């Protein structure tokens, strides 16, 4: 029983990591209708920026805020410089661009900060939470931060004019323009927000996995599985998917002997494939029922 | 009468193919102008060109100045509300959010709330369906929503693309009654594109007949109605 409890908590802990990345993926998907394969590397790069700011002597929260703001601006820039010119190009062109961005960010980070692992501080320390043996303060921080992000996104999309404009710009860009929505800026804003969320995710993940250019490699795959499982159009689904993937991964690793520690990553791929086959829109994704 | 919209020698293109070959017409302030013609004549293209949705050349003057360099969203913000072919409502959003989106470029909160009540007054069924997804509305209700959303912009010029398309005759009559009221009571100028020449001429003050991207006939609605060529081809009597 204690083993199960431990595995569940561990699952929830890694689940928050996946949930954060999945949230950022959903954000971009909402803005441009594509999955951003470079999301993990963007988050990694943002985390390096925070690390650099701290190296230069800034306190943690100043570096945190600075990296988030810089990442937002960076996300907007990436959209304006790289993706705007190919907006009407074929899907494959866009995917090549994503992969290119991934490679560029990865090697740029390696070039600037080299490939050795660096420790990254957790915001509130990593001691056991209130003397509990199961949960550390940092795990609790991550869970709270993920839910805070989710609530903020929910309020943004539900209750603000910009959020409404952004949703409609994704659903029907032509009609959105006809009511006066500046669709291009909505897309840029989506990129900025995704980059900022990615930055926060990266800074929360880095204390767990250590900071280095390849830190997001496995995580992005899990984040992707989480987003697909929850439904790419649903922020709440993405968070649920993140926790589900984290828990499934840990339980399978412990209780299914064949899986063990070695095949854990395969679980993520298995989840992606089964969801896409059985329910392509994910658990909470909008199913579009065409009128007859 | 002064003209609100002045279109001169307008050409429009789909890719490299020209769809309009230099058309010239006006919409007078406070009037209803109809563009008539068969399928594929270039009526929808004309509206799209005015809204900057396709490549065009020539001159399009609104009172505020030329629209030739403006983007679609800026043209909308100048008060040109386009109800597109196929209605273009946001299917996943509620009816009320669709109306709110129509007023998204406006800052006057009180005015927007008042206009929403005005739209609900014109189309009581929309008020009843306020919290429903627009995609679940019937065709007629969607057309009402599309028109209502356009009104939320408080437009000076309303571009209507085939508003009768796919609607029951009774609904068509109701819609055109509302267009007349909007024009007479609120002074909204309307540029109407219709295949149904008879009902369009009932509403319009002026009309133009377009054939394969050119204007072949122009005049007041009465003139047009009496024109033999138009009567034979488009009114069928």
Short mmCIF file of C-alpha atoms in Angstrom, two decimals:
data_model
loop_
_atom_site.label_atom_id
_atom_site.label_comp_id
_atom_site.label_asym_id
_atom_site.label_seq_id
_atom_site.Cartn_x
_atom_site.Cartn_y
_atom_site.Cartn_z
CA UNK A 1 0.00 0.00 0.00
CA UNK A 2 2.82 2.35 0.84
CA UNK A 3 4.45 1.53 -2.48
CA UNK A 4 1.23 2.43 -4.30
CA UNK A 5 1.02 5.73 -2.42
CA UNK A 6 4.60 6.53 -3.28
CA UNK A 7 4.12 5.69 -6.93
CA UNK A 8 0.94 7.75 -7.13
CA UNK A 9 2.66 10.80 -5.62
CA UNK A 10 5.64 10.33 -7.89
CA UNK A 11 3.21 10.05 -10.79
CA UNK A 12 1.48 13.26 -9.81
CA UNK A 13 4.85 14.97 -9.43
CA UNK A 14 6.03 14.07 -12.90
CA UNK A 15 2.47 14.61 -14.12
CA UNK A 16 2.69 18.31 -13.25
CA UNK A 17 5.77 18.57 -15.42
CA UNK A 18 3.93 17.07 -18.35
CA UNK A 19 0.86 19.15 -17.62
CA UNK A 20 2.87 22.38 -17.78
CA UNK A 21 4.37 21.49 -21.14
CA UNK A 22 1.00 20.25 -22.40
CA UNK A 23 -0.56 23.60 -21.43
CA UNK A 24 1.98 25.44 -23.53
CA UNK A 25 1.38 23.05 -26.43
CA UNK A 26 -2.37 23.61 -26.21
CA UNK A 27 -1.81 27.36 -26.14
CA UNK A 28 0.04 27.34 -29.48
CA UNK A 29 -2.42 24.87 -30.90
CA UNK A 30 -5.21 27.29 -29.99
CA UNK A 31 -3.37 30.12 -31.73
CA UNK A 32 -2.21 28.49 -34.96
CA UNK A 33 -3.75 25.04 -35.16
CA UNK A 34 -0.39 23.28 -35.16
CA UNK A 35 1.53 21.38 -32.51
CA UNK A 36 4.76 23.16 -31.67
CA UNK A 37 7.48 20.52 -31.75
CA UNK A 38 9.96 23.13 -30.55
CA UNK A 39 7.99 23.86 -27.38
CA UNK A 40 10.37 21.87 -25.19
CA UNK A 41 13.47 23.57 -26.55
CA UNK A 42 11.83 26.98 -26.18
CA UNK A 43 11.18 26.18 -22.51
CA UNK A 44 14.74 24.97 -22.09
CA UNK A 45 16.14 28.13 -23.66
CA UNK A 46 13.94 30.30 -21.42
CA UNK A 47 15.25 28.46 -18.39
CA UNK A 48 18.81 29.16 -19.47
CA UNK A 49 17.91 32.83 -19.73
CA UNK A 50 16.68 32.73 -16.12
CA UNK A 51 19.86 30.90 -15.12
CA UNK A 52 21.98 33.54 -16.86
CA UNK A 53 20.08 36.38 -15.18
CA UNK A 54 20.77 34.75 -11.81
CA UNK A 55 24.44 34.36 -12.76
CA UNK A 56 24.48 38.10 -13.32
CA UNK A 57 23.35 38.56 -9.76
CA UNK A 58 19.59 38.94 -10.03
CA UNK A 59 17.53 37.39 -7.22
CA UNK A 60 15.40 34.34 -8.07
CA UNK A 61 12.07 36.07 -8.55
CA UNK A 62 13.55 38.89 -10.63
CA UNK A 63 15.16 36.29 -12.89
CA UNK A 64 11.87 34.36 -12.98
CA UNK A 65 9.91 37.44 -14.03
CA UNK A 66 12.63 38.55 -16.42
CA UNK A 67 12.83 35.19 -18.16
CA UNK A 68 9.04 35.03 -18.47
CA UNK A 69 8.83 38.50 -20.04
CA UNK A 70 11.80 37.90 -22.35
CA UNK A 71 10.27 34.58 -23.43
CA UNK A 72 6.95 36.25 -24.18
CA UNK A 73 8.74 38.76 -26.41
CA UNK A 74 10.78 35.94 -27.93
CA UNK A 75 7.64 33.95 -28.73
CA UNK A 76 6.11 36.97 -30.48
CA UNK A 77 9.35 37.48 -32.42
CA UNK A 78 9.55 33.82 -33.49
CA UNK A 79 6.03 34.12 -34.87
CA UNK A 80 6.60 37.41 -36.66
CA UNK A 81 9.99 36.46 -38.14
CA UNK A 82 9.66 32.74 -38.81
CA UNK A 83 6.05 31.67 -38.98
CA UNK A 84 4.21 34.68 -40.33
CA UNK A 85 5.92 34.50 -43.74
CA UNK A 86 4.85 30.85 -44.15
CA UNK A 87 1.34 31.20 -42.70
CA UNK A 88 -0.38 29.95 -45.85
CA UNK A 89 2.27 27.39 -46.73
CA UNK A 90 1.64 23.65 -46.62
CA UNK A 91 1.57 21.82 -43.28
CA UNK A 92 4.84 20.06 -44.05
CA UNK A 93 6.61 23.40 -44.49
CA UNK A 94 5.42 24.45 -41.07
CA UNK A 95 6.57 21.20 -39.51
CA UNK A 96 10.01 21.59 -41.07
CA UNK A 97 10.11 25.08 -39.56
CA UNK A 98 9.25 23.69 -36.11
CA UNK A 99 11.94 21.05 -36.36
CA UNK A 100 14.41 23.67 -37.57
CA UNK A 101 13.56 25.89 -34.63
CA UNK A 102 14.05 22.94 -32.29
CA UNK A 103 17.51 22.20 -33.69
CA UNK A 104 18.57 25.85 -33.71
CA UNK A 105 17.51 26.47 -30.10
CA UNK A 106 19.14 23.25 -28.95
CA UNK A 107 22.51 23.96 -30.53
CA UNK A 108 22.39 27.66 -29.69
CA UNK A 109 21.90 26.79 -26.02
CA UNK A 110 24.76 24.29 -26.23
CA UNK A 111 26.97 26.86 -27.92
CA UNK A 112 26.25 29.63 -25.41
CA UNK A 113 26.00 27.64 -22.19
CA UNK A 114 27.67 24.30 -23.18
CA UNK A 115 26.20 20.84 -22.59
CA UNK A 116 27.15 20.24 -18.96
CA UNK A 117 24.29 19.90 -16.48
CA UNK A 118 23.73 22.87 -14.23
CA UNK A 119 21.79 22.93 -10.98
CA UNK A 120 18.76 25.20 -11.02
CA UNK A 121 17.22 26.32 -7.73
CA UNK A 122 13.61 25.52 -6.85
CA UNK A 123 11.69 28.67 -5.82
CA UNK A 124 10.71 27.51 -2.33
CA UNK A 125 13.36 24.87 -1.67
CA UNK A 126 13.04 21.10 -1.97
CA UNK A 127 12.61 20.05 1.64
CA UNK A 128 9.82 17.64 2.57
CA UNK A 129 6.52 19.49 2.70
CA UNK A 130 5.55 20.05 6.36
CA UNK A 131 7.54 16.99 7.39
CA UNK A 132 5.65 14.70 5.00
CA UNK A 133 7.64 11.78 3.65
CA UNK A 134 5.72 11.60 0.42
CA UNK A 135 5.69 15.13 -0.98
CA UNK A 136 8.47 17.67 -1.27
CA UNK A 137 7.90 21.41 -1.17
CA UNK A 138 8.94 21.69 -4.79
CA UNK A 139 6.46 19.05 -5.92
CA UNK A 140 3.73 20.94 -4.10
CA UNK A 141 4.92 24.17 -5.70
CA UNK A 142 4.62 22.60 -9.13
CA UNK A 143 1.12 21.31 -8.52
CA UNK A 144 -0.05 24.69 -7.24
CA UNK A 145 1.66 26.56 -10.10
CA UNK A 146 0.09 24.28 -12.70
CA UNK A 147 -3.38 24.84 -11.32
CA UNK A 148 -2.77 28.56 -11.04
CA UNK A 149 -1.76 28.67 -14.72
CA UNK A 150 -4.81 26.65 -15.64
CA UNK A 151 -7.16 28.95 -13.75
CA UNK A 152 -5.54 32.02 -15.30
CA UNK A 153 -5.91 30.55 -18.79
CA UNK A 154 -9.50 29.60 -18.07
CA UNK A 155 -10.36 33.12 -16.95
CA UNK A 156 -8.47 34.57 -19.90
CA UNK A 157 -10.36 32.52 -22.48
CA UNK A 158 -13.71 32.65 -20.72
CA UNK A 159 -13.95 36.18 -19.43
CA UNK A 160 -11.76 38.55 -21.39
CA UNK A 161 -12.33 40.23 -24.72
CA UNK A 162 -8.87 39.36 -25.97
CA UNK A 163 -9.42 35.72 -25.01
CA UNK A 164 -12.68 35.64 -26.92
CA UNK A 165 -11.08 37.35 -29.91
CA UNK A 166 -8.22 34.85 -29.84
CA UNK A 167 -10.54 31.85 -29.83
CA UNK A 168 -12.57 33.14 -32.74
CA UNK A 169 -9.42 34.03 -34.69
CA UNK A 170 -8.47 30.35 -34.46
CA UNK A 171 -11.91 29.03 -35.24
CA UNK A 172 -12.51 31.15 -38.31
CA UNK A 173 -9.80 33.66 -39.27
CA UNK A 174 -11.79 35.02 -42.21
CA UNK A 175 -14.86 35.83 -40.16
CA UNK A 176 -12.68 37.15 -37.35
CA UNK A 177 -11.13 39.68 -39.73
CA UNK A 178 -14.58 40.68 -40.90
CA UNK A 179 -15.56 41.71 -37.37
CA UNK A 180 -12.33 43.70 -37.05
CA UNK A 181 -10.15 41.29 -35.08
CA UNK A 182 -6.44 41.72 -35.82
CA UNK A 183 -5.89 38.02 -36.42
CA UNK A 184 -2.14 38.26 -36.99
CA UNK A 185 -1.63 39.90 -33.62
CA UNK A 186 -3.84 37.32 -31.92
CA UNK A 187 -1.56 34.60 -33.30
CA UNK A 188 1.55 36.47 -32.16
CA UNK A 189 -0.01 36.88 -28.72
CA UNK A 190 -0.71 33.13 -28.61
CA UNK A 191 2.96 32.46 -29.36
CA UNK A 192 4.02 34.91 -26.70
CA UNK A 193 1.77 33.32 -24.10
CA UNK A 194 2.89 29.81 -25.02
CA UNK A 195 6.52 30.84 -24.74
CA UNK A 196 5.87 32.44 -21.34
CA UNK A 197 4.04 29.36 -20.06
CA UNK A 198 6.86 27.23 -21.41
CA UNK A 199 9.35 29.40 -19.53
CA UNK A 200 7.50 28.90 -16.26
CA UNK A 201 7.29 25.17 -16.96
CA UNK A 202 11.01 25.02 -17.73
CA UNK A 203 11.97 26.86 -14.57
CA UNK A 204 9.87 24.48 -12.49
CA UNK A 205 11.17 21.37 -14.25
CA UNK A 206 14.86 22.32 -14.23
CA UNK A 207 15.35 21.74 -10.46
CA UNK A 208 14.12 18.17 -10.98
CA UNK A 209 16.01 17.15 -14.11
CA UNK A 210 18.98 19.59 -14.04
CA UNK A 211 19.44 22.29 -16.62
CA UNK A 212 21.08 21.29 -19.90
CA UNK A 213 20.18 21.67 -23.57
CA UNK A 214 18.64 18.20 -23.85
CA UNK A 215 16.63 18.34 -20.65
CA UNK A 216 13.29 18.45 -22.45
CA UNK A 217 13.86 15.54 -24.81
CA UNK A 218 11.79 12.91 -23.04
CA UNK A 219 9.54 15.40 -21.32
CA UNK A 220 8.23 16.92 -24.55
CA UNK A 221 7.11 13.48 -25.67
CA UNK A 222 5.20 12.97 -22.42
CA UNK A 223 3.80 16.49 -22.66
CA UNK A 224 2.68 15.71 -26.17
CA UNK A 225 1.06 12.48 -24.96
CA UNK A 226 -0.68 14.46 -22.22
CA UNK A 227 -1.99 17.08 -24.65
CA UNK A 228 -3.21 14.44 -27.08
CA UNK A 229 -4.85 12.44 -24.30
CA UNK A 230 -6.66 15.46 -22.87
CA UNK A 231 -7.50 16.93 -26.25
CA UNK A 232 -5.41 19.57 -27.94
CA UNK A 233 -8.13 22.18 -27.74
CA UNK A 234 -8.71 21.95 -24.01
CA UNK A 235 -6.37 23.49 -21.38
CA UNK A 236 -8.15 21.60 -18.59
CA UNK A 237 -7.82 18.38 -20.58
CA UNK A 238 -4.12 19.01 -21.04
CA UNK A 239 -3.59 19.25 -17.28
CA UNK A 240 -5.71 16.16 -16.65
CA UNK A 241 -3.76 14.39 -19.40
CA UNK A 242 -0.49 15.40 -17.78
CA UNK A 243 -1.44 13.86 -14.43
CA UNK A 244 -2.88 10.78 -16.10
CA UNK A 245 0.26 10.19 -18.15
CA UNK A 246 2.47 10.72 -15.09
CA UNK A 247 0.49 8.25 -13.01
CA UNK A 248 0.15 5.67 -15.77
CA UNK A 249 3.87 5.88 -16.45
CA UNK A 250 4.82 5.29 -12.82
CA UNK A 251 2.28 2.56 -12.11
CA UNK A 252 3.13 0.70 -15.29
CA UNK A 253 6.83 0.98 -14.49
CA UNK A 254 6.25 -0.53 -11.04
CA UNK A 255 3.54 -3.11 -11.49
CA UNK A 256 3.94 -4.39 -15.05
CA UNK A 257 7.16 -6.40 -14.92
CA UNK A 258 7.79 -6.23 -18.64
CA UNK A 259 7.73 -2.45 -18.63
CA UNK A 260 10.05 -1.79 -15.70
CA UNK A 261 12.15 1.32 -15.91
CA UNK A 262 13.35 0.65 -19.43
CA UNK A 263 10.15 0.85 -21.38
CA UNK A 264 8.64 3.82 -19.57
CA UNK A 265 9.12 6.15 -22.50
CA UNK A 266 7.38 3.66 -24.75
CA UNK A 267 4.30 4.11 -22.56
CA UNK A 268 4.04 7.72 -23.74
CA UNK A 269 4.14 6.66 -27.37
CA UNK A 270 1.67 3.89 -26.68
CA UNK A 271 -0.75 6.40 -25.12
CA UNK A 272 -0.43 8.78 -28.08
CA UNK A 273 -1.13 6.04 -30.59
CA UNK A 274 -4.04 4.47 -28.74
CA UNK A 275 -5.73 7.82 -28.15
CA UNK A 276 -5.32 8.88 -31.76
CA UNK A 277 -6.80 5.61 -32.93
CA UNK A 278 -9.70 5.38 -30.50
CA UNK A 279 -10.57 9.02 -29.89
CA UNK A 280 -8.69 11.40 -32.20
CA UNK A 281 -9.98 14.53 -30.44
CA UNK A 282 -8.74 13.40 -27.03
CA UNK A 283 -10.83 12.95 -23.90
CA UNK A 284 -11.91 16.57 -23.58
CA UNK A 285 -11.27 17.90 -27.07
CA UNK A 286 -14.13 19.46 -28.96
CA UNK A 287 -15.75 17.01 -31.31
CA UNK A 288 -16.99 18.94 -34.26
CA UNK A 289 -20.35 17.60 -35.35
CA UNK A 290 -21.09 18.90 -38.80
CA UNK A 291 -24.66 19.97 -39.46
CA UNK A 292 -26.53 17.84 -41.92
CA UNK B 1 -27.39 62.69 -52.47
CA UNK B 2 -23.78 62.17 -51.58
CA UNK B 3 -22.22 58.81 -52.09
CA UNK B 4 -20.98 56.84 -49.10
CA UNK B 5 -19.11 54.28 -51.16
CA UNK B 6 -17.60 55.07 -54.50
CA UNK B 7 -16.17 52.17 -56.50
CA UNK B 8 -14.24 53.10 -59.63
CA UNK B 9 -12.81 50.83 -62.28
CA UNK B 10 -12.44 47.96 -59.80
CA UNK B 11 -10.56 44.86 -60.90
CA UNK B 12 -10.27 41.81 -58.69
CA UNK B 13 -8.26 38.63 -58.97
CA UNK B 14 -8.25 35.08 -57.72
CA UNK B 15 -4.59 34.26 -58.06
CA UNK B 16 -3.78 35.42 -61.58
CA UNK B 17 -7.32 35.05 -62.88
CA UNK B 18 -9.26 38.29 -63.15
CA UNK B 19 -12.81 38.01 -61.83
CA UNK B 20 -13.85 41.66 -62.14
CA UNK B 21 -12.97 43.67 -65.22
CA UNK B 22 -13.28 47.27 -64.10
CA UNK B 23 -16.63 47.90 -62.47
CA UNK B 24 -17.84 51.32 -61.33
CA UNK B 25 -20.77 52.00 -59.03
CA UNK B 26 -21.86 54.00 -55.98
CA UNK B 27 -23.80 53.45 -52.80
CA UNK B 28 -25.55 56.64 -51.75
CA UNK B 29 -25.68 57.71 -48.13
CA UNK B 30 -28.74 56.16 -46.52
CA UNK B 31 -29.75 54.13 -49.56
CA UNK B 32 -30.03 50.47 -50.46
CA UNK B 33 -28.10 49.44 -53.56
CA UNK B 34 -28.43 46.00 -55.08
CA UNK B 35 -25.96 44.07 -57.22
CA UNK B 36 -27.84 41.57 -59.33
CA UNK B 37 -26.61 38.82 -61.57
CA UNK B 38 -26.36 35.12 -62.14
CA UNK B 39 -24.15 32.65 -60.34
CA UNK B 40 -20.48 33.40 -60.98
CA UNK B 41 -21.09 36.90 -62.34
CA UNK B 42 -18.82 38.51 -59.76
CA UNK B 43 -21.24 39.78 -57.10
CA UNK B 44 -19.62 38.04 -54.15
CA UNK B 45 -16.22 38.92 -55.57
CA UNK B 46 -17.21 42.59 -55.52
CA UNK B 47 -18.07 42.45 -51.83
CA UNK B 48 -14.87 40.57 -51.07
CA UNK B 49 -12.87 43.17 -52.96
CA UNK B 50 -14.49 45.97 -50.97
CA UNK B 51 -13.61 44.19 -47.71
CA UNK B 52 -10.05 43.62 -48.86
CA UNK B 53 -10.34 39.84 -48.80
CA UNK B 54 -8.86 39.36 -52.28
CA UNK B 55 -6.33 41.06 -54.51
CA UNK B 56 -7.79 44.10 -56.23
CA UNK B 57 -6.91 47.22 -58.21
CA UNK B 58 -8.76 50.39 -59.12
CA UNK B 59 -10.28 52.64 -56.50
CA UNK B 60 -12.68 52.10 -53.59
CA UNK B 61 -13.54 55.27 -51.71
CA UNK B 62 -15.40 55.37 -48.46
CA UNK B 63 -16.20 58.77 -46.97
CA UNK B 64 -13.05 58.40 -44.85
CA UNK B 65 -10.85 57.86 -47.87
CA UNK B 66 -9.48 55.08 -50.02
CA UNK B 67 -9.80 51.48 -48.87
CA UNK B 68 -7.29 50.16 -51.36
CA UNK B 69 -4.41 49.97 -48.89
CA UNK B 70 -6.46 48.85 -45.88
CA UNK B 71 -6.59 45.37 -44.38
CA UNK B 72 -9.89 43.56 -43.92
CA UNK B 73 -9.91 44.15 -40.16
CA UNK B 74 -9.29 47.89 -40.59
CA UNK B 75 -12.06 48.18 -43.15
CA UNK B 76 -14.42 46.54 -40.65
CA UNK B 77 -13.27 48.99 -37.99
CA UNK B 78 -14.19 51.86 -40.33
CA UNK B 79 -17.80 50.70 -40.06
CA UNK B 80 -18.17 48.41 -43.06
CA UNK B 81 -19.93 45.28 -41.77
CA UNK B 82 -19.81 42.34 -44.15
CA UNK B 83 -22.27 39.48 -43.75
CA UNK B 84 -20.49 36.90 -45.88
CA UNK B 85 -21.78 34.16 -48.09
CA UNK B 86 -22.40 31.15 -45.83
CA UNK B 87 -22.92 33.53 -42.87
CA UNK B 88 -19.59 33.01 -41.16
CA UNK B 89 -20.88 32.75 -37.62
CA UNK B 90 -18.53 31.27 -35.01
CA UNK B 91 -20.08 27.84 -34.62
CA UNK B 92 -18.35 26.93 -31.35
CA UNK B 93 -19.26 30.17 -29.60
CA UNK B 94 -22.57 30.96 -27.98
CA UNK B 95 -25.04 33.25 -29.67
CA UNK B 96 -24.25 35.99 -27.17
CA UNK B 97 -20.49 35.65 -27.69
CA UNK B 98 -21.04 35.92 -31.43
CA UNK B 99 -22.80 39.22 -30.90
CA UNK B 100 -20.09 40.34 -28.50
CA UNK B 101 -17.51 39.50 -31.17
CA UNK B 102 -19.34 41.75 -33.60
CA UNK B 103 -18.64 44.66 -31.26
CA UNK B 104 -15.10 43.59 -30.37
CA UNK B 105 -13.51 46.68 -31.89
CA UNK B 106 -15.78 49.08 -29.96
CA UNK B 107 -14.81 50.65 -26.65
CA UNK B 108 -18.20 52.09 -25.58
CA UNK B 109 -19.50 49.44 -23.19
CA UNK B 110 -22.87 51.06 -22.61
CA UNK B 111 -23.42 51.48 -26.35
CA UNK B 112 -22.58 47.83 -26.97
CA UNK B 113 -25.00 46.66 -24.28
CA UNK B 114 -27.72 48.86 -25.78
CA UNK B 115 -27.06 47.53 -29.27
CA UNK B 116 -27.24 43.96 -28.00
CA UNK B 117 -30.73 44.68 -26.66
CA UNK B 118 -31.58 46.30 -30.00
CA UNK B 119 -30.48 43.13 -31.87
CA UNK B 120 -32.45 40.95 -29.44
CA UNK B 121 -35.42 43.23 -30.10
CA UNK B 122 -35.10 42.70 -33.85
CA UNK B 123 -34.58 38.95 -33.51
CA UNK B 124 -36.31 37.74 -30.31
CA UNK B 125 -35.40 34.13 -31.14
CA UNK B 126 -31.71 34.98 -30.66
CA UNK B 127 -32.42 36.14 -27.14
CA UNK B 128 -34.07 32.82 -26.42
CA UNK B 129 -31.06 30.96 -27.81
CA UNK B 130 -28.54 33.31 -26.19
CA UNK B 131 -26.51 30.60 -24.42
CA UNK B 132 -26.63 28.04 -27.21
CA UNK B 133 -23.74 27.32 -29.54
CA UNK B 134 -24.22 29.12 -32.83
CA UNK B 135 -23.50 25.91 -34.72
CA UNK B 136 -26.73 24.41 -33.37
CA UNK B 137 -28.99 27.12 -34.79
CA UNK B 138 -31.19 26.58 -37.82
CA UNK B 139 -30.23 28.19 -41.11
CA UNK B 140 -32.62 31.08 -40.64
CA UNK B 141 -31.47 31.70 -37.10
CA UNK B 142 -27.85 31.66 -38.24
CA UNK B 143 -28.62 34.27 -40.86
CA UNK B 144 -30.28 36.38 -38.17
CA UNK B 145 -27.23 35.95 -35.98
CA UNK B 146 -24.92 36.91 -38.85
CA UNK B 147 -26.93 40.07 -39.48
CA UNK B 148 -27.17 40.79 -35.75
CA UNK B 149 -23.43 40.40 -35.37
CA UNK B 150 -22.86 42.82 -38.24
CA UNK B 151 -25.17 45.35 -36.56
CA UNK B 152 -23.12 45.14 -33.37
CA UNK B 153 -20.39 47.01 -35.25
CA UNK B 154 -22.87 49.91 -35.53
CA UNK B 155 -22.05 49.95 -39.24
CA UNK B 156 -22.45 52.84 -41.63
CA UNK B 157 -22.41 50.40 -44.51
CA UNK B 158 -23.82 46.89 -44.42
CA UNK B 159 -22.64 44.43 -47.08
CA UNK B 160 -25.11 41.58 -47.43
CA UNK B 161 -24.12 38.56 -49.50
CA UNK B 162 -27.10 36.50 -50.65
CA UNK B 163 -29.08 36.86 -47.42
CA UNK B 164 -31.95 34.86 -48.91
CA UNK B 165 -29.79 31.85 -49.72
CA UNK B 166 -31.18 28.58 -48.39
CA UNK B 167 -33.96 30.20 -46.37
CA UNK B 168 -37.67 29.46 -46.37
CA UNK B 169 -39.71 32.10 -48.24
CA UNK B 170 -41.36 33.26 -45.04
CA UNK B 171 -38.01 33.77 -43.33
CA UNK B 172 -36.72 35.63 -46.39
CA UNK B 173 -39.64 38.02 -46.21
CA UNK B 174 -39.03 38.59 -42.51
CA UNK B 175 -35.31 39.23 -43.06
CA UNK B 176 -35.94 41.72 -45.84
CA UNK B 177 -38.52 43.48 -43.68
CA UNK B 178 -35.83 43.94 -41.08
CA UNK B 179 -33.33 45.23 -43.65
CA UNK B 180 -35.91 47.83 -44.68
CA UNK B 181 -36.43 48.87 -41.07
CA UNK B 182 -32.70 49.15 -40.46
CA UNK B 183 -32.37 51.32 -43.52
CA UNK B 184 -35.38 53.55 -42.82
CA UNK B 185 -35.20 53.78 -39.03
CA UNK B 186 -31.48 53.68 -38.39
CA UNK B 187 -30.24 55.07 -41.68
CA UNK B 188 -27.89 52.14 -42.33
CA UNK B 189 -26.75 52.15 -45.94
CA UNK B 190 -26.86 48.72 -47.53
CA UNK B 191 -25.08 47.10 -50.44
CA UNK B 192 -27.02 43.96 -51.23
CA UNK B 193 -25.93 41.08 -53.42
CA UNK B 194 -28.80 38.85 -54.55
CA UNK B 195 -29.67 36.27 -57.13
CA UNK B 196 -33.32 36.75 -56.31
CA UNK B 197 -33.74 39.93 -58.34
CA UNK B 198 -37.41 40.39 -57.54
CA UNK B 199 -37.03 40.60 -53.79
CA UNK B 200 -33.83 42.63 -54.10
CA UNK B 201 -35.52 45.25 -56.28
CA UNK B 202 -38.35 45.53 -53.75
CA UNK B 203 -35.86 46.67 -51.15
CA UNK B 204 -33.29 48.57 -53.21
CA UNK B 205 -33.30 52.17 -54.40
CA UNK B 206 -30.68 51.53 -57.06
CA UNK B 207 -29.46 48.40 -58.74
CA UNK B 208 -26.64 47.26 -60.98
CA UNK B 209 -26.64 44.15 -63.11
CA UNK B 210 -23.32 42.31 -63.31
CA UNK B 211 -22.45 39.78 -65.99
CA UNK B 212 -19.06 38.03 -66.12
CA UNK B 213 -17.30 40.69 -64.11
CA UNK B 214 -18.73 43.74 -65.84
CA UNK B 215 -21.67 46.02 -65.11
CA UNK B 216 -24.07 45.76 -68.01
CA UNK B 217 -27.04 47.68 -66.67
CA UNK B 218 -27.64 50.31 -64.00
CA UNK B 219 -30.53 52.38 -62.78
CA UNK B 220 -33.17 52.94 -60.15
CA UNK B 221 -35.07 49.88 -59.07
CA UNK B 222 -38.13 51.05 -61.03
CA UNK B 223 -36.06 51.46 -64.19
CA UNK B 224 -34.55 48.04 -63.75
CA UNK B 225 -37.90 46.43 -63.18
CA UNK B 226 -39.14 47.87 -66.46
CA UNK B 227 -36.10 46.83 -68.42
CA UNK B 228 -36.97 44.14 -70.89
CA UNK B 229 -33.59 42.42 -70.83
CA UNK B 230 -33.52 42.14 -67.04
CA UNK B 231 -37.14 41.11 -66.88
CA UNK B 232 -36.66 38.26 -69.29
CA UNK B 233 -33.47 36.95 -67.82
CA UNK B 234 -33.82 37.55 -64.12
CA UNK B 235 -37.42 38.23 -63.20
CA UNK B 236 -38.96 35.69 -65.54
CA UNK B 237 -42.02 37.56 -66.79
#
